[in-house]
Amino acid sequence: MKGKLVGMNGDRAVAFAAKQAEVDVISAYPITPQTIIVETLAEYVNNGELDAAFIPVESEHSALSAAIGASLSGARVFTATSSQGLALMWEILWIAAGLRTTIVMAMGNRALSPNINIHCSHDDAYAARDTGWLQFFAENVQEAYDLTLMAFRISEDHRVLFPSIVNLDGFILTHALEGLHVLEDEEVKRFLPKKQPVNPIDPEKPMTYGPLDLFDWYMEHKRLQYVSLEATRPVIKEVFEEYGELSGRSYSPVKTFNVEGAEVVLMVLGSSAGTVRYVSRRFAEKGKKVGVVSLTQYRPFPKRELREALKDASVVAVMDRSVSFGSPGAQLFMDVASTLLQAKRNPLLFDVIYGLGGRDFTPVDVEKIVSKAEEVLKKGEAPEEPLWVGVRGEE
Amino acid sequence: MSESLVLKIKGWKDLPIGGVIPEPKTSLYNKTGNWRAITPVLDNKKCIRCLLCWVHCPEPAIIRNEDDSVRIDYDYCKGCGICANVCPVHAIEMRMGEIGNEG
C-alpha cells in the first residue's frame, strides 16, 4: 500500500482529495451527512491552502446550477450533497450531464423523507441513476478518497466528458474515522493535469448552450449522449488500472469474492460489502461457499463484468438499501434482473431490503439472507416478494 | 458568413457534444417563416405610418422603410397576427394559404 497513512473520516478524506485535485470552484450547500466535506473545503479556501472560488449558494438547485456554469467556463468543479439536497438538484442533474460538464459530486448517501432521517439509505444514488451521471460506490474511507481523485480524471477525459457522483454511505463512511493512505500532492498533480475544456464559454467564440431542441434534433442529441456514455466504459477501466499502479490499490468495476463455483451469491453496494465478505469468509472456513459481488462502478452499469461474475451462481440475493414503491423489485434488483435476462442467464433471483435509514446491518442478517438463498435453491423457486431483513414484526 | 458548421449536420454523429449550437447567427439560414399557417397581407394604401405593427412584432418581421412605411419579412414572419390586431386602420389582413416568400 503506497502513500502516507493518515486518519480521517470519509467526509474529510473526500475534501482532502478535492483539495489535492486543486479544484477551481466549489459550489455547495450544506446538508447532513456531507456537511463536513464542504465545511472542510471552506476552511482550506479560507486558510489559503486551496486557491479556489467557494460559492455559498441558497440551495442545492443553485449549487449545481452554479457548478454547471463554472464547469462550462473551463473550471475544475466540485460539489457535494445528500438525500433531500439531491432531490432538489434533480432537474439540474440532467442538465449537468446533457451539457457534458465534468463536475465531481460527493454524495453522503442518506435516506429520503418522510420521516426525516439523516442516516444511510441508497435512495439518493438510485434517484440519480437515469440522469446521465457516472456513479461510483465507495466501500470504505480509502475508496472514497481514491474514487474522488479518479472521478476527476475520468470525467475530464475527452473520451468521457460526463459528470461523476462518488457515493459514500452516510455516517457509516462520512463520519467514521479510518486509516487511509494518501498520495503526495505532486503525484496527484501528475495524475490529474489541468483540465482541458471542450467548447468552453468564450466571448471570442460565442456558442449557444442548452437551446430549445424540439422534434427536429432532440432525439439525435439523446442518441449521441447515449452512445457517448456507453463509450466511457473502457476509459473508466483504464483509469482504474492506472490509479492501481500509482497507488498500489487495485480497482475494477465489479468486485468479486469467493464466487468461483459458488451456487449462492450475495450482491451489495457500498459499505455493507465488508460485512457480507466477513460472513462469507467465516462460511468458507467451514467449507461452505458463499460468493459476494459488489459494484464500484454503478453507472454506467457494468453489465458484462456482472454477467461474468455471476456465471457460476444458481441463486443470487440482490441487496437493496432502498425501496422502490410499486416496482417489480428495488433498483439494484431490477438492474441485475435485466442484465441477466439479456444474457439469457437465469439463476434464481430475489430481492433483499436491508439497512434502511441507517438500520444496523449485522453478520446475523447476512446469515439470514444466506439461509433464505439456500431455501430458494432447494425449492428451485424464487419468492416474488423481497426479503426484509432487520425489520421488527411479522415477516 | 463563412460556411456553416450547423448545415453540415446530417445525423447524430455529426452533432457537437453537449448539444451546443457551435456558432452564432444561425437564424441567417434557419428561416422560421415556414412555420407560418396564416399570413399577414399589408395594404399600403390604408397604412398611416403609425409604426404600431413595427413596435409590436415579436420577431421582428416588420421592416421599417426610410419613409416609415413598412414591409413584411416573410422569411421570418411566423403568422402570429399581432400586427393585424394592433393596426388601427385595418391595413393588415391575415389570410389562409401560401402567400409571400415561403422561407
mmCIF file with all atom_site columns, N, CA and C in Angstrom, chain A residues 295-360:
data_model
loop_
_atom_site.group_PDB
_atom_site.id
_atom_site.type_symbol
_atom_site.label_atom_id
_atom_site.label_alt_id
_atom_site.label_comp_id
_atom_site.label_asym_id
_atom_site.label_entity_id
_atom_site.label_seq_id
_atom_site.pdbx_PDB_ins_code
_atom_site.Cartn_x
_atom_site.Cartn_y
_atom_site.Cartn_z
_atom_site.occupancy
_atom_site.B_iso_or_equiv
_atom_site.pdbx_formal_charge
_atom_site.auth_seq_id
_atom_site.auth_comp_id
_atom_site.auth_asym_id
_atom_site.auth_atom_id
_atom_site.pdbx_PDB_model_num
ATOM 1   N N  . LEU A 1 295 ? -20.388 -3.665  -6.432  1.00 0.00 ? 295 LEU A N  1
ATOM 2   C CA . LEU A 1 295 ? -20.094 -2.806  -7.578  1.00 0.00 ? 295 LEU A CA 1
ATOM 3   C C  . LEU A 1 295 ? -19.364 -1.551  -7.125  1.00 0.00 ? 295 LEU A C  1
ATOM 4   N N  . THR A 1 296 ? -18.231 -1.283  -7.739  1.00 0.00 ? 296 THR A N  1
ATOM 5   C CA . THR A 1 296 ? -17.563 0.005   -7.524  1.00 0.00 ? 296 THR A CA 1
ATOM 6   C C  . THR A 1 296 ? -18.125 1.002   -8.533  1.00 0.00 ? 296 THR A C  1
ATOM 7   N N  . GLN A 1 297 ? -18.416 0.480   -9.717  1.00 0.00 ? 297 GLN A N  1
ATOM 8   C CA . GLN A 1 297 ? -18.996 1.319   -10.787 1.00 0.00 ? 297 GLN A CA 1
ATOM 9   C C  . GLN A 1 297 ? -20.472 0.969   -10.890 1.00 0.00 ? 297 GLN A C  1
ATOM 10  N N  . TYR A 1 298 ? -21.323 1.961   -10.642 1.00 0.00 ? 298 TYR A N  1
ATOM 11  C CA . TYR A 1 298 ? -22.760 1.708   -10.678 1.00 0.00 ? 298 TYR A CA 1
ATOM 12  C C  . TYR A 1 298 ? -23.398 2.241   -11.963 1.00 0.00 ? 298 TYR A C  1
ATOM 13  N N  . ARG A 1 299 ? -22.931 3.400   -12.433 1.00 0.00 ? 299 ARG A N  1
ATOM 14  C CA . ARG A 1 299 ? -23.375 3.919   -13.729 1.00 0.00 ? 299 ARG A CA 1
ATOM 15  C C  . ARG A 1 299 ? -22.160 4.390   -14.508 1.00 0.00 ? 299 ARG A C  1
ATOM 16  N N  . PRO A 1 300 ? -21.937 3.995   -15.762 1.00 0.00 ? 300 PRO A N  1
ATOM 17  C CA . PRO A 1 300 ? -22.766 3.036   -16.472 1.00 0.00 ? 300 PRO A CA 1
ATOM 18  C C  . PRO A 1 300 ? -22.709 1.660   -15.806 1.00 0.00 ? 300 PRO A C  1
ATOM 19  N N  . PHE A 1 301 ? -23.841 0.976   -15.812 1.00 0.00 ? 301 PHE A N  1
ATOM 20  C CA . PHE A 1 301 ? -23.960 -0.299  -15.118 1.00 0.00 ? 301 PHE A CA 1
ATOM 21  C C  . PHE A 1 301 ? -23.040 -1.333  -15.777 1.00 0.00 ? 301 PHE A C  1
ATOM 22  N N  . PRO A 1 302 ? -22.159 -1.955  -15.003 1.00 0.00 ? 302 PRO A N  1
ATOM 23  C CA . PRO A 1 302 ? -21.151 -2.864  -15.599 1.00 0.00 ? 302 PRO A CA 1
ATOM 24  C C  . PRO A 1 302 ? -21.739 -4.225  -15.976 1.00 0.00 ? 302 PRO A C  1
ATOM 25  N N  . LYS A 1 303 ? -22.516 -4.225  -17.039 1.00 0.00 ? 303 LYS A N  1
ATOM 26  C CA . LYS A 1 303 ? -23.288 -5.411  -17.421 1.00 0.00 ? 303 LYS A CA 1
ATOM 27  C C  . LYS A 1 303 ? -22.403 -6.622  -17.691 1.00 0.00 ? 303 LYS A C  1
ATOM 28  N N  . ARG A 1 304 ? -21.415 -6.409  -18.558 1.00 0.00 ? 304 ARG A N  1
ATOM 29  C CA . ARG A 1 304 ? -20.595 -7.534  -18.999 1.00 0.00 ? 304 ARG A CA 1
ATOM 30  C C  . ARG A 1 304 ? -19.845 -8.165  -17.822 1.00 0.00 ? 304 ARG A C  1
ATOM 31  N N  . GLU A 1 305 ? -19.243 -7.301  -17.008 1.00 0.00 ? 305 GLU A N  1
ATOM 32  C CA . GLU A 1 305 ? -18.453 -7.788  -15.870 1.00 0.00 ? 305 GLU A CA 1
ATOM 33  C C  . GLU A 1 305 ? -19.357 -8.509  -14.867 1.00 0.00 ? 305 GLU A C  1
ATOM 34  N N  . LEU A 1 306 ? -20.590 -8.037  -14.740 1.00 0.00 ? 306 LEU A N  1
ATOM 35  C CA . LEU A 1 306 ? -21.510 -8.650  -13.784 1.00 0.00 ? 306 LEU A CA 1
ATOM 36  C C  . LEU A 1 306 ? -21.935 -10.042 -14.264 1.00 0.00 ? 306 LEU A C  1
ATOM 37  N N  . ARG A 1 307 ? -22.207 -10.154 -15.564 1.00 0.00 ? 307 ARG A N  1
ATOM 38  C CA . ARG A 1 307 ? -22.575 -11.476 -16.107 1.00 0.00 ? 307 ARG A CA 1
ATOM 39  C C  . ARG A 1 307 ? -21.451 -12.477 -15.863 1.00 0.00 ? 307 ARG A C  1
ATOM 40  N N  . GLU A 1 308 ? -20.232 -12.004 -16.063 1.00 0.00 ? 308 GLU A N  1
ATOM 41  C CA . GLU A 1 308 ? -19.062 -12.856 -15.835 1.00 0.00 ? 308 GLU A CA 1
ATOM 42  C C  . GLU A 1 308 ? -18.982 -13.245 -14.354 1.00 0.00 ? 308 GLU A C  1
ATOM 43  N N  . ALA A 1 309 ? -19.188 -12.257 -13.477 1.00 0.00 ? 309 ALA A N  1
ATOM 44  C CA . ALA A 1 309 ? -19.080 -12.506 -12.035 1.00 0.00 ? 309 ALA A CA 1
ATOM 45  C C  . ALA A 1 309 ? -20.141 -13.489 -11.556 1.00 0.00 ? 309 ALA A C  1
ATOM 46  N N  . LEU A 1 310 ? -21.306 -13.495 -12.213 1.00 0.00 ? 310 LEU A N  1
ATOM 47  C CA . LEU A 1 310 ? -22.412 -14.333 -11.744 1.00 0.00 ? 310 LEU A CA 1
ATOM 48  C C  . LEU A 1 310 ? -22.550 -15.621 -12.547 1.00 0.00 ? 310 LEU A C  1
ATOM 49  N N  . LYS A 1 311 ? -21.522 -15.951 -13.330 1.00 0.00 ? 311 LYS A N  1
ATOM 50  C CA . LYS A 1 311 ? -21.704 -17.068 -14.275 1.00 0.00 ? 311 LYS A CA 1
ATOM 51  C C  . LYS A 1 311 ? -21.884 -18.432 -13.585 1.00 0.00 ? 311 LYS A C  1
ATOM 52  N N  . ASP A 1 312 ? -21.341 -18.587 -12.385 1.00 0.00 ? 312 ASP A N  1
ATOM 53  C CA . ASP A 1 312 ? -21.484 -19.868 -11.686 1.00 0.00 ? 312 ASP A CA 1
ATOM 54  C C  . ASP A 1 312 ? -22.680 -19.899 -10.734 1.00 0.00 ? 312 ASP A C  1
ATOM 55  N N  . ALA A 1 313 ? -23.330 -18.734 -10.547 1.00 0.00 ? 313 ALA A N  1
ATOM 56  C CA . ALA A 1 313 ? -24.361 -18.633 -9.499  1.00 0.00 ? 313 ALA A CA 1
ATOM 57  C C  . ALA A 1 313 ? -25.647 -19.361 -9.886  1.00 0.00 ? 313 ALA A C  1
ATOM 58  N N  . SER A 1 314 ? -26.240 -20.032 -8.913  1.00 0.00 ? 314 SER A N  1
ATOM 59  C CA . SER A 1 314 ? -27.550 -20.647 -9.132  1.00 0.00 ? 314 SER A CA 1
ATOM 60  C C  . SER A 1 314 ? -28.632 -19.804 -8.485  1.00 0.00 ? 314 SER A C  1
ATOM 61  N N  . VAL A 1 315 ? -28.260 -19.108 -7.411  1.00 0.00 ? 315 VAL A N  1
ATOM 62  C CA . VAL A 1 315 ? -29.214 -18.208 -6.769  1.00 0.00 ? 315 VAL A CA 1
ATOM 63  C C  . VAL A 1 315 ? -28.464 -16.929 -6.369  1.00 0.00 ? 315 VAL A C  1
ATOM 64  N N  . VAL A 1 316 ? -29.083 -15.805 -6.677  1.00 0.00 ? 316 VAL A N  1
ATOM 65  C CA . VAL A 1 316 ? -28.458 -14.523 -6.356  1.00 0.00 ? 316 VAL A CA 1
ATOM 66  C C  . VAL A 1 316 ? -29.414 -13.724 -5.477  1.00 0.00 ? 316 VAL A C  1
ATOM 67  N N  . ALA A 1 317 ? -28.924 -13.318 -4.303  1.00 0.00 ? 317 ALA A N  1
ATOM 68  C CA . ALA A 1 317 ? -29.699 -12.429 -3.437  1.00 0.00 ? 317 ALA A CA 1
ATOM 69  C C  . ALA A 1 317 ? -29.203 -11.010 -3.699  1.00 0.00 ? 317 ALA A C  1
ATOM 70  N N  . VAL A 1 318 ? -30.073 -10.175 -4.261  1.00 0.00 ? 318 VAL A N  1
ATOM 71  C CA . VAL A 1 318 ? -29.668 -8.809  -4.593  1.00 0.00 ? 318 VAL A CA 1
ATOM 72  C C  . VAL A 1 318 ? -30.127 -7.896  -3.466  1.00 0.00 ? 318 VAL A C  1
ATOM 73  N N  . MET A 1 319 ? -29.156 -7.266  -2.827  1.00 0.00 ? 319 MET A N  1
ATOM 74  C CA . MET A 1 319 ? -29.475 -6.469  -1.641  1.00 0.00 ? 319 MET A CA 1
ATOM 75  C C  . MET A 1 319 ? -29.621 -4.994  -1.977  1.00 0.00 ? 319 MET A C  1
ATOM 76  N N  . ASP A 1 320 ? -30.754 -4.448  -1.615  1.00 0.00 ? 320 ASP A N  1
ATOM 77  C CA . ASP A 1 320 ? -31.028 -3.038  -1.873  1.00 0.00 ? 320 ASP A CA 1
ATOM 78  C C  . ASP A 1 320 ? -31.235 -2.292  -0.571  1.00 0.00 ? 320 ASP A C  1
ATOM 79  N N  . ARG A 1 321 ? -30.495 -1.179  -0.433  1.00 0.00 ? 321 ARG A N  1
ATOM 80  C CA . ARG A 1 321 ? -30.689 -0.330  0.748   1.00 0.00 ? 321 ARG A CA 1
ATOM 81  C C  . ARG A 1 321 ? -31.684 0.767   0.359   1.00 0.00 ? 321 ARG A C  1
ATOM 82  N N  . SER A 1 322 ? -32.835 0.347   -0.117  1.00 0.00 ? 322 SER A N  1
ATOM 83  C CA . SER A 1 322 ? -33.828 1.284   -0.650  1.00 0.00 ? 322 SER A CA 1
ATOM 84  C C  . SER A 1 322 ? -35.105 0.505   -0.925  1.00 0.00 ? 322 SER A C  1
ATOM 85  N N  . VAL A 1 323 ? -36.207 1.228   -1.064  1.00 0.00 ? 323 VAL A N  1
ATOM 86  C CA . VAL A 1 323 ? -37.458 0.618   -1.515  1.00 0.00 ? 323 VAL A CA 1
ATOM 87  C C  . VAL A 1 323 ? -37.857 1.355   -2.784  1.00 0.00 ? 323 VAL A C  1
ATOM 88  N N  . SER A 1 324 ? -38.273 0.617   -3.799  1.00 0.00 ? 324 SER A N  1
ATOM 89  C CA . SER A 1 324 ? -38.823 1.277   -4.976  1.00 0.00 ? 324 SER A CA 1
ATOM 90  C C  . SER A 1 324 ? -40.305 0.941   -4.999  1.00 0.00 ? 324 SER A C  1
ATOM 91  N N  . PHE A 1 325 ? -41.104 1.874   -4.525  1.00 0.00 ? 325 PHE A N  1
ATOM 92  C CA . PHE A 1 325 ? -42.534 1.600   -4.300  1.00 0.00 ? 325 PHE A CA 1
ATOM 93  C C  . PHE A 1 325 ? -43.253 1.258   -5.603  1.00 0.00 ? 325 PHE A C  1
ATOM 94  N N  . GLY A 1 326 ? -43.929 0.139   -5.592  1.00 0.00 ? 326 GLY A N  1
ATOM 95  C CA . GLY A 1 326 ? -44.729 -0.247  -6.753  1.00 0.00 ? 326 GLY A CA 1
ATOM 96  C C  . GLY A 1 326 ? -43.949 -0.878  -7.884  1.00 0.00 ? 326 GLY A C  1
ATOM 97  N N  . SER A 1 327 ? -42.629 -0.971  -7.739  1.00 0.00 ? 327 SER A N  1
ATOM 98  C CA . SER A 1 327 ? -41.801 -1.555  -8.803  1.00 0.00 ? 327 SER A CA 1
ATOM 99  C C  . SER A 1 327 ? -41.727 -3.071  -8.642  1.00 0.00 ? 327 SER A C  1
ATOM 100 N N  . PRO A 1 328 ? -41.302 -3.764  -9.706  1.00 0.00 ? 328 PRO A N  1
ATOM 101 C CA . PRO A 1 328 ? -41.172 -5.221  -9.596  1.00 0.00 ? 328 PRO A CA 1
ATOM 102 C C  . PRO A 1 328 ? -40.038 -5.658  -8.663  1.00 0.00 ? 328 PRO A C  1
ATOM 103 N N  . GLY A 1 329 ? -39.250 -4.733  -8.200  1.00 0.00 ? 329 GLY A N  1
ATOM 104 C CA . GLY A 1 329 ? -38.169 -5.027  -7.253  1.00 0.00 ? 329 GLY A CA 1
ATOM 105 C C  . GLY A 1 329 ? -37.507 -3.691  -6.980  1.00 0.00 ? 329 GLY A C  1
ATOM 106 N N  . ALA A 1 330 ? -36.586 -3.677  -6.006  1.00 0.00 ? 330 ALA A N  1
ATOM 107 C CA . ALA A 1 330 ? -35.891 -2.409  -5.770  1.00 0.00 ? 330 ALA A CA 1
ATOM 108 C C  . ALA A 1 330 ? -34.875 -2.193  -6.893  1.00 0.00 ? 330 ALA A C  1
ATOM 109 N N  . GLN A 1 331 ? -34.172 -1.069  -6.842  1.00 0.00 ? 331 GLN A N  1
ATOM 110 C CA . GLN A 1 331 ? -33.449 -0.590  -8.020  1.00 0.00 ? 331 GLN A CA 1
ATOM 111 C C  . GLN A 1 331 ? -32.308 -1.493  -8.476  1.00 0.00 ? 331 GLN A C  1
ATOM 112 N N  . LEU A 1 332 ? -31.484 -1.949  -7.550  1.00 0.00 ? 332 LEU A N  1
ATOM 113 C CA . LEU A 1 332 ? -30.372 -2.811  -7.979  1.00 0.00 ? 332 LEU A CA 1
ATOM 114 C C  . LEU A 1 332 ? -30.917 -4.148  -8.491  1.00 0.00 ? 332 LEU A C  1
ATOM 115 N N  . PHE A 1 333 ? -31.971 -4.624  -7.847  1.00 0.00 ? 333 PHE A N  1
ATOM 116 C CA . PHE A 1 333 ? -32.595 -5.885  -8.272  1.00 0.00 ? 333 PHE A CA 1
ATOM 117 C C  . PHE A 1 333 ? -33.039 -5.780  -9.734  1.00 0.00 ? 333 PHE A C  1
ATOM 118 N N  . MET A 1 334 ? -33.697 -4.679  -10.081 1.00 0.00 ? 334 MET A N  1
ATOM 119 C CA . MET A 1 334 ? -34.176 -4.530  -11.466 1.00 0.00 ? 334 MET A CA 1
ATOM 120 C C  . MET A 1 334 ? -33.002 -4.491  -12.447 1.00 0.00 ? 334 MET A C  1
ATOM 121 N N  . ASP A 1 335 ? -31.930 -3.798  -12.052 1.00 0.00 ? 335 ASP A N  1
ATOM 122 C CA . ASP A 1 335 ? -30.732 -3.739  -12.911 1.00 0.00 ? 335 ASP A CA 1
ATOM 123 C C  . ASP A 1 335 ? -30.144 -5.131  -13.138 1.00 0.00 ? 335 ASP A C  1
ATOM 124 N N  . VAL A 1 336 ? -30.043 -5.887  -12.055 1.00 0.00 ? 336 VAL A N  1
ATOM 125 C CA . VAL A 1 336 ? -29.417 -7.212  -12.140 1.00 0.00 ? 336 VAL A CA 1
ATOM 126 C C  . VAL A 1 336 ? -30.317 -8.145  -12.939 1.00 0.00 ? 336 VAL A C  1
ATOM 127 N N  . ALA A 1 337 ? -31.618 -8.073  -12.681 1.00 0.00 ? 337 ALA A N  1
ATOM 128 C CA . ALA A 1 337 ? -32.556 -8.946  -13.388 1.00 0.00 ? 337 ALA A CA 1
ATOM 129 C C  . ALA A 1 337 ? -32.484 -8.698  -14.891 1.00 0.00 ? 337 ALA A C  1
ATOM 130 N N  . SER A 1 338 ? -32.496 -7.448  -15.315 1.00 0.00 ? 338 SER A N  1
ATOM 131 C CA . SER A 1 338 ? -32.478 -7.217  -16.770 1.00 0.00 ? 338 SER A CA 1
ATOM 132 C C  . SER A 1 338 ? -31.119 -7.547  -17.374 1.00 0.00 ? 338 SER A C  1
ATOM 133 N N  . THR A 1 339 ? -30.051 -7.335  -16.600 1.00 0.00 ? 339 THR A N  1
ATOM 134 C CA . THR A 1 339 ? -28.717 -7.691  -17.105 1.00 0.00 ? 339 THR A CA 1
ATOM 135 C C  . THR A 1 339 ? -28.618 -9.187  -17.374 1.00 0.00 ? 339 THR A C  1
ATOM 136 N N  . LEU A 1 340 ? -29.145 -9.989  -16.454 1.00 0.00 ? 340 LEU A N  1
ATOM 137 C CA . LEU A 1 340 ? -29.057 -11.441 -16.619 1.00 0.00 ? 340 LEU A CA 1
ATOM 138 C C  . LEU A 1 340 ? -30.010 -11.943 -17.701 1.00 0.00 ? 340 LEU A C  1
ATOM 139 N N  . LEU A 1 341 ? -31.168 -11.322 -17.778 1.00 0.00 ? 341 LEU A N  1
ATOM 140 C CA . LEU A 1 341 ? -32.152 -11.735 -18.777 1.00 0.00 ? 341 LEU A CA 1
ATOM 141 C C  . LEU A 1 341 ? -31.622 -11.499 -20.192 1.00 0.00 ? 341 LEU A C  1
ATOM 142 N N  . GLN A 1 342 ? -30.965 -10.359 -20.381 1.00 0.00 ? 342 GLN A N  1
ATOM 143 C CA . GLN A 1 342 ? -30.384 -10.051 -21.693 1.00 0.00 ? 342 GLN A CA 1
ATOM 144 C C  . GLN A 1 342 ? -29.343 -11.095 -22.091 1.00 0.00 ? 342 GLN A C  1
ATOM 145 N N  . ALA A 1 343 ? -28.645 -11.619 -21.078 1.00 0.00 ? 343 ALA A N  1
ATOM 146 C CA . ALA A 1 343 ? -27.597 -12.600 -21.361 1.00 0.00 ? 343 ALA A CA 1
ATOM 147 C C  . ALA A 1 343 ? -28.170 -14.015 -21.398 1.00 0.00 ? 343 ALA A C  1
ATOM 148 N N  . LYS A 1 344 ? -29.497 -14.130 -21.315 1.00 0.00 ? 344 LYS A N  1
ATOM 149 C CA . LYS A 1 344 ? -30.176 -15.440 -21.297 1.00 0.00 ? 344 LYS A CA 1
ATOM 150 C C  . LYS A 1 344 ? -29.636 -16.335 -20.182 1.00 0.00 ? 344 LYS A C  1
ATOM 151 N N  . ARG A 1 345 ? -29.290 -15.673 -19.068 1.00 0.00 ? 345 ARG A N  1
ATOM 152 C CA . ARG A 1 345 ? -28.849 -16.439 -17.900 1.00 0.00 ? 345 ARG A CA 1
ATOM 153 C C  . ARG A 1 345 ? -29.963 -16.330 -16.883 1.00 0.00 ? 345 ARG A C  1
ATOM 154 N N  . ASN A 1 346 ? -30.351 -17.429 -16.295 1.00 0.00 ? 346 ASN A N  1
ATOM 155 C CA . ASN A 1 346 ? -31.445 -17.304 -15.343 1.00 0.00 ? 346 ASN A CA 1
ATOM 156 C C  . ASN A 1 346 ? -31.204 -18.014 -14.025 1.00 0.00 ? 346 ASN A C  1
ATOM 157 N N  . PRO A 1 347 ? -30.226 -17.517 -13.232 1.00 0.00 ? 347 PRO A N  1
ATOM 158 C CA . PRO A 1 347 ? -30.160 -18.017 -11.866 1.00 0.00 ? 347 PRO A CA 1
ATOM 159 C C  . PRO A 1 347 ? -31.411 -17.532 -11.127 1.00 0.00 ? 347 PRO A C  1
ATOM 160 N N  . LEU A 1 348 ? -31.763 -18.188 -10.059 1.00 0.00 ? 348 LEU A N  1
ATOM 161 C CA . LEU A 1 348 ? -32.901 -17.726 -9.261  1.00 0.00 ? 348 LEU A CA 1
ATOM 162 C C  . LEU A 1 348 ? -32.505 -16.419 -8.578  1.00 0.00 ? 348 LEU A C  1
ATOM 163 N N  . LEU A 1 349 ? -33.373 -15.433 -8.699  1.00 0.00 ? 349 LEU A N  1
ATOM 164 C CA . LEU A 1 349 ? -33.060 -14.108 -8.164  1.00 0.00 ? 349 LEU A CA 1
ATOM 165 C C  . LEU A 1 349 ? -34.076 -13.720 -7.121  1.00 0.00 ? 349 LEU A C  1
ATOM 166 N N  . PHE A 1 350 ? -33.619 -13.143 -6.030  1.00 0.00 ? 350 PHE A N  1
ATOM 167 C CA . PHE A 1 350 ? -34.591 -12.494 -5.139  1.00 0.00 ? 350 PHE A CA 1
ATOM 168 C C  . PHE A 1 350 ? -33.994 -11.233 -4.534  1.00 0.00 ? 350 PHE A C  1
ATOM 169 N N  . ASP A 1 351 ? -34.914 -10.365 -4.142  1.00 0.00 ? 351 ASP A N  1
ATOM 170 C CA . ASP A 1 351 ? -34.536 -9.038  -3.657  1.00 0.00 ? 351 ASP A CA 1
ATOM 171 C C  . ASP A 1 351 ? -34.491 -9.059  -2.129  1.00 0.00 ? 351 ASP A C  1
ATOM 172 N N  . VAL A 1 352 ? -33.497 -8.358  -1.587  1.00 0.00 ? 352 VAL A N  1
ATOM 173 C CA . VAL A 1 352 ? -33.398 -8.230  -0.133  1.00 0.00 ? 352 VAL A CA 1
ATOM 174 C C  . VAL A 1 352 ? -33.400 -6.743  0.202   1.00 0.00 ? 352 VAL A C  1
ATOM 175 N N  . ILE A 1 353 ? -34.262 -6.356  1.101   1.00 0.00 ? 353 ILE A N  1
ATOM 176 C CA . ILE A 1 353 ? -34.270 -4.958  1.534   1.00 0.00 ? 353 ILE A CA 1
ATOM 177 C C  . ILE A 1 353 ? -33.697 -4.904  2.942   1.00 0.00 ? 353 ILE A C  1
ATOM 178 N N  . TYR A 1 354 ? -32.680 -4.050  3.108   1.00 0.00 ? 354 TYR A N  1
ATOM 179 C CA . TYR A 1 354 ? -31.955 -4.036  4.384   1.00 0.00 ? 354 TYR A CA 1
ATOM 180 C C  . TYR A 1 354 ? -31.503 -2.613  4.700   1.00 0.00 ? 354 TYR A C  1
ATOM 181 N N  . GLY A 1 355 ? -31.184 -2.408  5.971   1.00 0.00 ? 355 GLY A N  1
ATOM 182 C CA . GLY A 1 355 ? -30.423 -1.220  6.378   1.00 0.00 ? 355 GLY A CA 1
ATOM 183 C C  . GLY A 1 355 ? -31.058 0.133   6.123   1.00 0.00 ? 355 GLY A C  1
ATOM 184 N N  . LEU A 1 356 ? -32.379 0.202   5.928   1.00 0.00 ? 356 LEU A N  1
ATOM 185 C CA . LEU A 1 356 ? -32.993 1.488   5.587   1.00 0.00 ? 356 LEU A CA 1
ATOM 186 C C  . LEU A 1 356 ? -32.812 2.508   6.711   1.00 0.00 ? 356 LEU A C  1
ATOM 187 N N  . GLY A 1 357 ? -32.499 3.715   6.319   1.00 0.00 ? 357 GLY A N  1
ATOM 188 C CA . GLY A 1 357 ? -32.373 4.806   7.284   1.00 0.00 ? 357 GLY A CA 1
ATOM 189 C C  . GLY A 1 357 ? -31.325 4.533   8.348   1.00 0.00 ? 357 GLY A C  1
ATOM 190 N N  . GLY A 1 358 ? -30.288 3.780   7.963   1.00 0.00 ? 358 GLY A N  1
ATOM 191 C CA . GLY A 1 358 ? -29.185 3.540   8.884   1.00 0.00 ? 358 GLY A CA 1
ATOM 192 C C  . GLY A 1 358 ? -29.407 2.369   9.822   1.00 0.00 ? 358 GLY A C  1
ATOM 193 N N  . ARG A 1 359 ? -30.489 1.591   9.613   1.00 0.00 ? 359 ARG A N  1
ATOM 194 C CA . ARG A 1 359 ? -30.702 0.386   10.429  1.00 0.00 ? 359 ARG A CA 1
ATOM 195 C C  . ARG A 1 359 ? -29.456 -0.487  10.378  1.00 0.00 ? 359 ARG A C  1
ATOM 196 N N  . ASP A 1 360 ? -28.995 -0.908  11.565  1.00 0.00 ? 360 ASP A N  1
ATOM 197 C CA . ASP A 1 360 ? -27.787 -1.727  11.644  1.00 0.00 ? 360 ASP A CA 1
ATOM 198 C C  . ASP A 1 360 ? -27.903 -2.963  10.761  1.00 0.00 ? 360 ASP A C  1
#
